[in-house]
Amino acid sequence: MKKFSKVLVVIMALVMVLAFSACGEKTGGTLSMATEATFPPYEYYDGDAIVGIDVEIAQAIADKLGMKLEITDIAFDSIIPGVQSGKYDIGLAGMTVTDERLLEVDFSNSYATGVQVVIVKEGSPITSVDDLFGDGNYTIGTQTGTTGFLYATWDIADEGLGTVNSYAKTTDAIEALKTDKIDCIILDSAPAQALVEANADAGLIILDTEYAVEDYAIAMQKGNTELQEKVNKALDELIADGTVQKILDKYITD
Ligand code: GLN
């Protein structure tokens, strides 16, 4: 009996050690981030590595929280469902805060401004955003599930003023524009600029007029106030000490 209880004590001690180390792992833990990595300079591939503004901001937040950042590249319209279900802790993808998305996820404070612009081929009859609402009946390329896609659908397709073609990747939309399958693309300005530069021989230009101005923020599971508070605290510190601006300036030069 005595021997038995000794064994029990040892087993209990072992269980406690294991339980504690598991807890330790969880508080240090991994911060899993979902993104869609055809969105330079916010997220894109450099060789096999995903790099960019969002990656650096997420890494800085993870560092502050003492967590290891783990990035998964998925379709843009899978990010919110992935965060909603708890599969990923955070979604960073140059993601705009919208009323519709706020019904599905919570957002951090905003860390950047996004501007929706229009990319056309040189010589296009589309010379300003207003032309999209004329009688040109244009085909507009967008990335599936983005605000560009929603604006084009609501403002143009649903009004019978044109057609929307949507693509999983921004790079697929660029290819479609280059091969005249679509007349223009509605996209966020920094990626638009980076993609136009990356395709310098294709004669793509960005119209001067803006379609919309938006706020980018980090998506998190609805109701996970503990995570939201931690992320906001870290983000606010990184904004206050100039780190976020430094990261933005590193990637966006004009
Ligand atoms: N800012 C846009 C949105 O949130 C586009 C983001 C993206 O394509 N990564 O819908």
XYZ file of N, CA and C and ligand atoms in Angstrom:
772
model
N 0.830 -1.208 0.000
C 0.000 0.000 0.000
C 0.865 1.258 0.000
N 1.898 1.223 0.848
C 2.790 2.370 0.916
C 3.501 2.594 -0.427
N 3.960 1.457 -0.969
C 4.666 1.495 -2.244
C 3.739 2.049 -3.336
N 2.501 1.558 -3.262
C 1.514 1.982 -4.261
C 1.302 3.498 -4.220
N 1.184 4.040 -2.990
C 0.932 5.478 -2.900
C 2.144 6.296 -3.356
N 3.336 5.711 -3.148
C 4.545 6.400 -3.630
C 4.518 6.504 -5.151
N 4.149 5.392 -5.761
C 4.066 5.368 -7.233
C 3.050 6.401 -7.692
N 1.948 6.457 -6.951
C 0.881 7.400 -7.300
C 1.381 8.845 -7.235
N 2.149 9.111 -6.161
C 2.690 10.474 -6.001
C 3.608 10.822 -7.173
N 4.450 9.856 -7.539
C 5.369 10.094 -8.663
C 4.579 10.352 -9.941
N 3.557 9.539 -10.155
C 2.741 9.706 -11.364
C 2.061 11.075 -11.356
N 1.505 11.428 -10.192
C 0.825 12.729 -10.099
C 1.788 13.875 -10.347
N 2.992 13.727 -9.794
C 3.998 14.778 -9.995
C 4.316 14.908 -11.485
N 4.466 13.755 -12.143
C 4.770 13.755 -13.574
C 3.658 14.433 -14.379
N 2.419 14.074 -14.000
C 1.265 14.648 -14.695
C 1.268 16.167 -14.533
N 1.592 16.616 -13.302
C 1.597 18.059 -13.054
C 2.685 18.761 -13.862
N 3.866 18.130 -13.913
C 4.974 18.718 -14.684
C 4.547 18.845 -16.151
N 3.951 17.763 -16.666
C 3.517 17.773 -18.066
C 2.451 18.847 -18.297
N 1.514 18.908 -17.355
C 0.432 19.886 -17.491
C 0.996 21.297 -17.486
N 1.955 21.541 -16.585
C 2.550 22.878 -16.507
C 3.308 23.221 -17.770
N 4.074 22.232 -18.297
C 4.858 22.560 -19.485
C 3.919 22.792 -20.666
N 2.803 22.065 -20.712
C 1.826 22.301 -21.783
C 1.259 23.709 -21.665
N 0.971 24.116 -20.408
C 0.466 25.470 -20.179
C 1.478 26.495 -20.638
N 2.738 26.247 -20.257
C 3.817 27.156 -20.637
C 3.862 27.332 -22.138
N 3.710 26.224 -22.848
C 3.742 26.292 -24.305
C 2.605 27.152 -24.821
N 1.475 27.046 -24.123
C 0.303 27.760 -24.603
C 0.419 29.269 -24.398
N 0.957 29.690 -23.260
C 1.074 31.140 -23.047
C 2.175 31.718 -23.917
N 3.298 30.988 -24.062
C 4.292 31.414 -25.050
C 3.618 31.197 -26.383
N 3.544 29.941 -26.752
C 2.699 29.471 -27.841
C 2.949 30.036 -29.221
N 2.046 29.654 -30.080
C 2.137 30.047 -31.476
C 1.015 31.010 -31.811
N 1.339 32.049 -32.554
C 0.330 32.970 -33.066
C 0.164 32.629 -34.542
N -0.963 32.006 -34.876
C -1.124 31.581 -36.265
C -1.812 32.668 -37.071
N -1.227 32.960 -38.208
C -1.701 34.055 -39.059
C -2.099 33.502 -40.420
N -3.297 33.868 -40.856
C -3.726 33.521 -42.217
C -3.552 34.748 -43.095
N -3.059 34.522 -44.320
C -2.908 35.615 -45.273
C -3.102 35.081 -46.685
N -3.012 35.989 -47.648
C -3.045 35.583 -49.064
C -1.893 36.319 -49.718
N -0.876 35.556 -50.133
C 0.428 36.173 -50.403
C 0.671 36.572 -51.863
N -0.378 37.116 -52.522
C -0.118 37.769 -53.824
C -0.535 39.228 -53.717
N -0.140 39.838 -52.606
C -0.587 41.193 -52.299
C 0.611 42.052 -51.887
N 1.596 42.196 -52.806
C 2.755 43.012 -52.449
C 2.363 44.474 -52.296
N 2.965 45.267 -51.438
C 4.074 44.907 -50.549
C 3.593 44.424 -49.179
N 2.311 44.127 -49.033
C 1.800 43.685 -47.725
C 2.150 42.228 -47.430
N 2.012 41.370 -48.480
C 2.445 39.975 -48.320
C 2.719 39.400 -49.692
N 3.897 38.832 -49.841
C 4.305 38.239 -51.110
C 5.466 37.291 -50.860
N 5.758 36.490 -51.867
C 6.848 35.523 -51.730
C 8.178 36.134 -52.138
N 9.181 35.891 -51.303
C 10.557 36.160 -51.668
C 11.216 34.792 -51.604
N 11.350 34.142 -52.754
C 11.744 32.729 -52.767
C 10.624 31.931 -52.121
N 10.963 31.151 -51.085
C 9.944 30.342 -50.402
C 9.321 31.073 -49.221
N 9.914 32.219 -48.869
C 9.456 32.920 -47.661
C 8.371 33.937 -47.989
N 7.371 34.024 -47.113
C 6.362 35.072 -47.252
C 6.873 36.279 -46.470
N 6.972 37.408 -47.154
C 7.514 38.630 -46.545
C 6.533 39.774 -46.784
N 6.836 40.942 -46.195
C 6.027 42.126 -46.468
C 5.593 42.840 -45.197
N 4.860 43.921 -45.398
C 4.432 44.787 -44.295
C 3.669 43.999 -43.234
N 2.654 43.242 -43.668
C 1.824 42.512 -42.697
C 2.635 41.482 -41.927
N 3.573 40.855 -42.625
C 4.415 39.834 -41.979
C 5.266 40.499 -40.893
N 5.834 41.661 -41.206
C 6.702 42.343 -40.227
C 5.890 42.862 -39.038
N 4.680 43.367 -39.319
C 3.842 43.857 -38.211
C 3.417 42.679 -37.329
N 2.997 41.588 -37.957
C 2.580 40.405 -37.188
C 3.752 39.854 -36.376
N 4.949 39.866 -36.979
C 6.135 39.364 -36.270
C 6.440 40.241 -35.051
N 6.304 41.554 -35.238
C 6.579 42.481 -34.130
C 5.556 42.277 -33.005
N 4.307 42.015 -33.375
C 3.272 41.745 -32.360
C 3.586 40.426 -31.645
N 3.913 39.395 -32.422
C 4.235 38.086 -31.832
C 5.425 38.214 -30.876
N 6.425 38.995 -31.277
C 7.607 39.203 -30.418
C 7.188 39.824 -29.083
N 6.320 40.824 -29.162
C 5.855 41.489 -27.935
C 5.088 40.518 -27.038
N 4.346 39.602 -27.667
C 3.544 38.653 -26.890
C 4.349 37.417 -26.495
N 5.606 37.367 -26.932
C 6.447 36.205 -26.643
C 5.950 34.956 -27.337
N 5.382 35.137 -28.513
C 4.827 33.988 -29.250
C 5.579 33.790 -30.567
N 5.434 32.574 -31.090
C 6.084 32.251 -32.367
C 5.059 32.461 -33.477
N 5.429 33.240 -34.488
C 4.497 33.514 -35.585
C 4.540 32.383 -36.607
N 3.349 31.917 -36.979
C 3.255 30.862 -37.995
C 2.305 31.368 -39.081
N 2.779 31.424 -40.325
C 1.991 32.034 -41.404
C 1.465 30.970 -42.354
N 0.184 31.064 -42.699
C -0.394 30.160 -43.694
C -0.988 30.982 -44.825
N -0.637 30.611 -46.049
C -1.106 31.310 -47.253
C -2.340 30.580 -47.790
N -3.484 31.264 -47.759
C -4.731 30.643 -48.235
C -5.475 31.642 -49.126
N -6.573 31.202 -49.736
C -7.360 32.110 -50.572
C -7.890 33.260 -49.720
N -7.948 34.459 -50.310
C -8.384 35.618 -49.523
C -9.751 35.378 -48.881
N -10.675 34.792 -49.647
C -12.030 34.624 -49.088
C -12.129 33.449 -48.112
N -11.005 32.779 -47.826
C -10.990 31.747 -46.770
C -10.462 32.296 -45.448
N -9.914 33.515 -45.480
C -9.269 34.042 -44.270
C -10.300 34.293 -43.166
N -11.391 34.983 -43.502
C -12.399 35.273 -42.463
C -13.035 33.986 -41.925
N -13.464 33.047 -42.783
C -13.982 31.785 -42.218
C -12.955 31.064 -41.336
N -11.680 31.128 -41.729
C -10.613 30.460 -40.958
C -10.419 31.085 -39.588
N -10.533 32.410 -39.537
C -10.394 33.123 -38.264
C -11.648 32.914 -37.413
N -12.794 32.945 -38.101
C -14.088 32.748 -37.422
C -14.140 31.411 -36.697
N -13.625 30.379 -37.346
C -13.711 29.024 -36.772
C -12.611 28.771 -35.742
N -11.656 29.701 -35.637
C -10.568 29.521 -34.673
C -9.399 28.737 -35.234
N -9.454 28.420 -36.531
C -8.336 27.695 -37.149
C -7.080 28.564 -37.146
N -7.261 29.854 -37.343
C -6.150 30.811 -37.291
C -6.467 31.866 -36.239
N -5.422 32.355 -35.533
C -5.635 33.380 -34.505
C -5.913 34.743 -35.129
N -5.124 35.075 -36.152
C -5.236 36.413 -36.749
C -5.236 36.312 -38.272
N -5.928 37.260 -38.896
C -5.884 37.375 -40.352
C -5.293 38.727 -40.700
N -4.151 38.721 -41.375
C -3.554 39.976 -41.866
C -3.370 39.813 -43.364
N -4.037 40.665 -44.121
C -3.971 40.530 -45.577
C -4.347 41.849 -46.229
N -3.821 42.939 -45.684
C -4.263 44.249 -46.163
C -5.771 44.297 -46.105
N -6.304 43.758 -45.017
C -7.758 43.556 -44.954
C -8.482 44.810 -44.470
N -9.451 45.201 -45.266
C -10.242 46.388 -44.971
C -11.307 46.085 -43.929
N -11.496 47.011 -43.007
C -12.586 46.890 -42.032
C -13.883 47.298 -42.740
N -14.846 46.397 -42.774
C -16.156 46.744 -43.352
C -17.254 46.333 -42.368
N -18.432 46.947 -42.524
C -19.562 46.608 -41.644
C -19.934 45.132 -41.778
N -19.867 44.616 -43.008
C -20.235 43.210 -43.239
C -19.260 42.283 -42.509
N -17.974 42.576 -42.615
C -16.974 41.721 -41.963
C -17.062 41.823 -40.445
N -17.466 43.000 -39.959
C -17.585 43.165 -38.502
C -18.690 42.290 -37.912
N -19.574 41.795 -38.752
C -20.591 40.850 -38.271
C -19.980 39.463 -38.077
N -18.839 39.224 -38.732
C -18.245 37.884 -38.731
C -16.989 37.757 -37.862
N -16.239 38.832 -37.794
C -14.992 38.823 -37.007
C -14.851 40.142 -36.260
N -13.943 40.175 -35.299
C -13.560 41.440 -34.667
C -12.288 41.932 -35.345
N -12.082 43.238 -35.321
C -10.867 43.798 -35.885
C -10.056 44.501 -34.796
N -8.740 44.531 -35.021
C -7.859 45.341 -34.170
C -8.063 46.798 -34.544
N -7.352 47.683 -33.861
C -7.274 49.066 -34.326
C -6.616 49.054 -35.707
N -6.855 50.109 -36.462
C -6.309 50.147 -37.821
C -4.814 50.457 -37.799
N -4.066 49.846 -38.713
C -2.619 50.108 -38.779
C -2.181 50.738 -40.095
N -3.098 50.859 -41.065
C -2.725 51.468 -42.358
C -3.982 51.880 -43.112
N -3.779 52.753 -44.094
C -4.882 53.182 -44.951
C -4.714 52.510 -46.313
N -5.817 52.063 -46.866
C -5.782 51.482 -48.210
C -6.637 52.319 -49.141
N -6.215 52.433 -50.392
C -6.996 53.181 -51.373
C -7.295 52.255 -52.546
N -8.555 52.137 -52.890
C -8.918 51.329 -54.054
C -8.700 52.146 -55.324
N -7.917 51.590 -56.249
C -7.638 52.282 -57.508
C -8.005 51.373 -58.683
N -7.892 51.939 -59.881
C -8.255 51.187 -61.081
C -7.022 51.064 -61.981
N -6.699 49.826 -62.363
C -5.586 49.584 -63.297
C -6.179 49.340 -64.686
N -5.631 50.003 -65.691
C -6.055 49.763 -67.084
C -4.801 49.579 -67.932
N -5.055 49.187 -69.199
C -3.953 49.159 -70.164
C -3.840 50.549 -70.773
N -2.628 50.969 -71.084
C -2.433 52.261 -71.751
C -3.338 52.350 -72.964
N -3.963 53.516 -73.173
C -4.842 53.700 -74.329
C -6.259 53.215 -74.078
N -6.547 52.759 -72.872
C -7.891 52.280 -72.539
C -8.910 53.414 -72.632
N -10.147 53.105 -73.086
C -11.191 54.137 -73.052
C -11.591 54.518 -71.626
N -11.198 53.720 -70.646
C -11.483 54.057 -69.243
C -10.374 55.005 -68.771
N -10.734 56.264 -68.562
C -9.701 57.224 -68.141
C -9.964 57.779 -66.741
N -11.147 57.473 -66.193
C -11.422 57.878 -64.805
C -12.418 56.888 -64.208
N -12.528 56.899 -62.891
C -13.447 55.974 -62.217
C -14.873 56.150 -62.756
N -15.252 57.384 -63.069
C -16.613 57.647 -63.561
C -16.934 56.856 -64.823
N -15.917 56.594 -65.649
C -16.152 55.850 -66.896
C -16.717 54.455 -66.635
N -16.438 53.914 -65.450
C -16.938 52.567 -65.131
C -18.454 52.552 -65.005
N -19.034 53.731 -64.761
C -20.496 53.817 -64.590
C -21.186 54.341 -65.852
N -20.418 54.478 -66.930
C -20.999 54.956 -68.191
C -21.608 53.799 -68.970
N -21.691 53.966 -70.294
C -22.327 52.891 -71.070
C -21.282 51.994 -71.758
N -20.075 51.980 -71.232
C -19.013 51.154 -71.828
C -19.219 49.662 -71.617
N -20.047 49.315 -70.641
C -20.303 47.907 -70.311
C -18.996 47.112 -70.172
N -18.140 47.599 -69.327
C -16.799 47.027 -69.196
C -16.802 45.763 -68.321
N -15.751 44.963 -68.540
C -15.536 43.790 -67.688
C -14.434 44.144 -66.692
N -14.791 44.050 -65.425
C -13.891 44.486 -64.356
C -13.314 43.274 -63.642
N -12.010 43.250 -63.516
C -11.344 42.150 -62.806
C -11.136 42.514 -61.348
N -11.348 41.555 -60.475
C -11.117 41.774 -59.046
C -10.626 40.467 -58.421
N -10.140 40.583 -57.186
C -9.795 39.361 -56.443
C -11.033 38.934 -55.657
N -11.314 37.645 -55.696
C -12.533 37.122 -55.069
C -12.638 37.509 -53.593
N -13.796 38.043 -53.226
C -14.072 38.328 -51.816
C -13.499 39.627 -51.300
N -12.801 40.373 -52.148
C -12.207 41.635 -51.680
C -13.233 42.760 -51.758
N -12.883 43.888 -51.171
C -13.787 45.037 -51.255
C -13.902 45.500 -52.717
N -12.804 45.381 -53.469
C -12.868 45.720 -54.898
C -13.941 44.894 -55.595
N -13.971 43.608 -55.265
C -14.989 42.700 -55.817
C -16.396 43.143 -55.387
N -16.535 43.485 -54.122
C -17.863 43.891 -53.631
C -18.332 45.197 -54.285
N -17.436 46.200 -54.376
C -17.823 47.468 -55.009
C -18.238 47.224 -56.457
N -17.400 46.457 -57.185
C -17.685 46.229 -58.606
C -19.018 45.491 -58.759
N -19.284 44.565 -57.842
C -20.534 43.808 -57.918
C -21.721 44.714 -57.602
N -21.631 45.410 -56.475
C -22.773 46.239 -56.052
C -23.000 47.431 -56.980
N -21.898 48.152 -57.279
C -22.042 49.430 -57.987
C -22.209 49.257 -59.494
N -21.626 48.191 -60.037
C -21.563 48.102 -61.503
C -22.373 46.898 -62.029
N -22.024 45.683 -61.591
C -22.713 44.502 -62.135
C -24.196 44.502 -61.751
N -24.477 44.725 -60.463
C -25.878 44.689 -60.007
C -26.714 45.800 -60.639
N -26.048 46.849 -61.103
C -26.763 47.965 -61.746
C -26.866 47.754 -63.254
N -26.385 46.616 -63.724
C -26.452 46.319 -65.162
C -25.495 47.163 -65.989
N -24.430 47.662 -65.345
C -23.518 48.570 -66.050
C -22.247 47.865 -66.543
N -22.089 46.605 -66.208
C -20.871 45.901 -66.616
C -20.822 44.521 -65.991
N -19.671 43.863 -66.170
C -19.515 42.485 -65.703
C -18.323 42.428 -64.752
N -18.392 41.542 -63.774
C -17.255 41.362 -62.863
C -16.678 39.960 -63.061
N -15.380 39.902 -63.313
C -14.672 38.620 -63.319
C -13.799 38.585 -62.073
N -13.884 37.502 -61.295
C -13.053 37.491 -60.100
C -12.025 36.372 -60.161
N -10.897 36.626 -59.539
C -9.741 35.739 -59.603
C -9.248 35.434 -58.196
N -8.723 34.207 -58.026
C -8.226 33.820 -56.706
C -7.010 34.664 -56.323
N -6.165 34.964 -57.302
C -4.927 35.703 -57.014
C -4.902 37.014 -57.788
N -4.309 38.030 -57.193
C -4.177 39.317 -57.890
C -3.371 39.123 -59.172
N -2.381 38.225 -59.123
C -1.520 37.991 -60.289
C -2.316 37.377 -61.447
N -3.354 36.606 -61.129
C -4.217 36.057 -62.187
C -5.019 37.175 -62.849
N -5.467 38.141 -62.050
C -6.210 39.282 -62.604
C -5.305 40.099 -63.526
N -4.046 40.275 -63.129
C -3.078 41.012 -63.962
C -2.891 40.291 -65.305
N -2.750 38.977 -65.256
C -2.598 38.202 -66.501
C -3.806 38.387 -67.403
N -4.994 38.384 -66.800
C -6.229 38.549 -67.576
C -6.268 39.933 -68.238
N -5.783 40.956 -67.530
C -5.764 42.312 -68.096
C -4.733 42.387 -69.229
N -3.598 41.751 -68.999
C -2.548 41.769 -70.021
C -3.022 41.104 -71.310
N -3.852 40.083 -71.184
C -4.314 39.338 -72.367
C -5.713 39.782 -72.798
N -6.129 40.969 -72.353
C -7.387 41.611 -72.785
C -8.657 40.804 -72.463
N -8.589 39.973 -71.449
C -9.809 39.244 -71.048
C -10.704 40.144 -70.211
N -10.112 41.162 -69.618
C -10.866 42.141 -68.831
C -10.396 43.547 -69.227
N -11.212 44.552 -68.875
C -10.876 45.926 -69.268
C -10.110 46.680 -68.188
N -10.266 46.264 -66.946
C -9.572 46.958 -65.853
C -9.592 46.079 -64.607
N -8.860 46.523 -63.601
C -8.856 45.824 -62.300
C -9.091 46.866 -61.219
N -9.946 46.545 -60.270
C -10.062 47.391 -59.072
C -9.249 46.706 -57.972
N -8.283 47.432 -57.453
C -7.352 46.843 -56.480
C -6.806 47.934 -55.562
N -6.290 47.523 -54.420
C -5.678 48.459 -53.473
C -4.419 49.085 -54.100
N -4.164 50.345 -53.776
C -3.145 51.098 -54.525
C -1.720 50.560 -54.382
N -1.300 50.174 -53.184
C 0.095 49.730 -53.037
C 0.351 48.435 -53.820
N -0.515 47.424 -53.705
C -0.340 46.239 -54.552
C -0.469 46.570 -56.039
N -1.395 47.485 -56.371
C -1.560 47.865 -57.780
C -0.235 48.403 -58.315
N 0.363 49.287 -57.557
C 1.640 49.882 -57.962
C 2.734 48.811 -58.110
N 2.820 47.932 -57.113
C 3.855 46.891 -57.141
C 3.643 45.949 -58.326
N 2.399 45.610 -58.602
C 2.125 44.676 -59.697
C 2.326 45.339 -61.058
N 1.997 46.624 -61.171
C 2.244 47.354 -62.423
C 3.754 47.430 -62.668
N 4.516 47.708 -61.614
C 5.980 47.769 -61.753
C 6.570 46.408 -62.107
N 6.014 45.348 -61.508
C 6.528 43.998 -61.779
C 6.211 43.549 -63.207
N 5.272 44.258 -63.851
C 4.894 43.924 -65.232
C 5.161 45.130 -66.133
N 6.346 45.694 -65.975
C 6.674 46.986 -66.604
C 6.522 46.966 -68.122
N 6.702 45.810 -68.741
C 6.622 45.766 -70.210
C 5.186 45.631 -70.720
N 4.210 45.549 -69.807
C 2.824 45.279 -70.225
C 2.024 46.554 -70.479
N 2.612 47.727 -70.220
C 1.915 48.991 -70.471
C 0.668 49.163 -69.618
N 0.783 48.822 -68.346
C -0.365 48.995 -67.443
C -0.220 50.331 -66.710
N -1.345 51.007 -66.521
C -1.295 52.266 -65.763
C -2.398 52.300 -64.703
N -2.179 53.142 -63.707
C -3.164 53.312 -62.632
C -3.840 54.663 -62.829
N -5.164 54.670 -62.844
C -5.892 55.931 -63.014
C -5.659 56.842 -61.806
N -5.698 58.145 -62.079
C -5.462 59.110 -60.997
C -6.605 59.133 -59.986
N -7.832 58.899 -60.467
C -8.974 59.001 -59.539
C -9.074 57.764 -58.660
N -9.472 57.981 -57.416
C -9.565 56.888 -56.439
C -10.991 56.347 -56.387
N -11.120 55.060 -56.142
C -12.461 54.465 -56.026
C -12.972 54.554 -54.585
N -12.093 54.294 -53.627
C -12.511 54.339 -52.206
C -11.282 54.396 -51.313
N -11.447 54.951 -50.130
C -10.367 54.982 -49.131
C -10.816 54.137 -47.936
N -9.928 53.280 -47.458
C -10.311 52.277 -46.446
C -9.273 52.157 -45.327
N -9.658 51.487 -44.253
C -8.734 51.206 -43.145
C -8.395 49.720 -43.113
N -7.101 49.420 -42.978
C -6.657 48.029 -42.829
C -6.542 47.697 -41.333
N -6.955 46.488 -40.979
C -6.813 46.045 -39.583
C -6.656 44.527 -39.539
N -6.413 44.031 -38.328
C -6.178 42.600 -38.125
C -7.478 41.927 -37.705
N -7.860 40.875 -38.425
C -9.102 40.151 -38.098
C -8.825 39.107 -37.018
N -9.766 39.006 -36.071
C -9.662 38.000 -35.004
C -11.043 37.397 -34.744
N -11.050 36.243 -34.098
C -12.326 35.570 -33.831
C -13.237 36.469 -32.994
N -14.486 36.517 -33.386
C -15.456 37.349 -32.674
C -15.557 36.930 -31.213
N -15.486 37.896 -30.329
C -15.667 37.595 -28.905
C -14.402 37.185 -28.188
N -13.297 37.010 -28.923
C -12.037 36.659 -28.253
C -11.377 37.948 -27.762
N -11.996 38.525 -26.721
C -11.553 39.847 -26.262
C -10.146 39.798 -25.671
N -9.774 38.634 -25.115
C -8.445 38.517 -24.518
C -7.376 38.716 -25.599
N -7.553 38.023 -26.734
C -6.596 38.157 -27.831
C -6.654 39.568 -28.411
N -7.871 40.059 -28.583
C -8.037 41.389 -29.168
C -7.332 42.460 -28.323
N -7.474 42.353 -27.010
C -6.829 43.324 -26.121
C -5.306 43.231 -26.194
N -4.804 41.983 -26.221
C -3.353 41.787 -26.288
C -2.791 42.334 -27.596
N -3.492 42.008 -28.698
C -3.021 42.452 -30.022
C -3.096 43.974 -30.113
N -4.185 44.552 -29.639
C -4.325 46.014 -29.704
C -3.267 46.723 -28.866
N -2.969 46.166 -27.689
C -1.961 46.786 -26.829
C -0.606 46.775 -27.543
N -0.249 45.600 -28.078
C 1.030 45.481 -28.797
C 1.048 46.410 -30.007
N -0.040 46.407 -30.769
C -0.110 47.236 -31.978
C -0.022 48.720 -31.629
N -0.745 49.140 -30.602
C -0.713 50.552 -30.202
C 0.701 50.983 -29.815
N 1.411 50.092 -29.114
C 2.797 50.408 -28.742
C 3.675 50.536 -29.993
N 3.440 49.628 -30.947
C 4.249 49.643 -32.175
C 3.921 50.847 -33.054
N 2.681 51.333 -32.945
C 2.319 52.562 -33.665
C 2.957 53.750 -32.947
N 2.829 53.780 -31.609
C 3.323 54.913 -30.820
C 4.842 55.074 -30.929
N 5.573 53.963 -30.976
C 7.046 54.104 -31.019
C 7.586 54.196 -32.457
N 6.684 54.284 -33.425
C 7.115 54.519 -34.813
C 7.462 53.267 -35.602
N 7.364 52.089 -34.959
C 7.746 50.849 -35.655
C 6.867 50.597 -36.877
N 5.560 50.782 -36.719
C 4.644 50.505 -37.835
C 4.958 51.438 -39.009
N 5.157 52.720 -38.714
C 5.466 53.676 -39.784
C 6.777 53.313 -40.479
N 7.748 52.854 -39.675
C 9.046 52.464 -40.239
C 8.868 51.279 -41.208
N 8.031 50.334 -40.812
C 7.782 49.167 -41.673
C 7.081 49.628 -42.960
N 6.071 50.498 -42.826
C 5.357 50.998 -44.015
C 6.323 51.729 -44.946
N 7.176 52.583 -44.366
C 8.110 53.377 -45.175
C 9.149 52.503 -45.879
N 9.456 51.371 -45.241
C 10.448 50.468 -45.846
C 9.919 49.893 -47.173
N 8.603 49.669 -47.211
C 8.011 49.007 -48.390
C 7.307 49.958 -49.348
N 6.820 51.100 -48.829
C 6.085 52.041 -49.688
C 6.876 53.337 -49.715
N 7.438 53.645 -50.872
C 8.412 54.738 -50.903
C 7.839 56.079 -51.350
N 6.642 56.082 -52.025
C 6.153 57.414 -52.441
C 5.040 57.929 -51.572
N -8.274 45.581 -48.903
C -9.013 44.665 -49.705
C -9.984 43.908 -48.852
O -9.853 43.864 -47.676
C -8.120 43.709 -50.470
C -7.279 42.815 -49.637
C -6.535 41.752 -50.410
O -6.780 41.484 -51.575
N -5.602 41.110 -49.779
O -10.907 43.333 -49.339
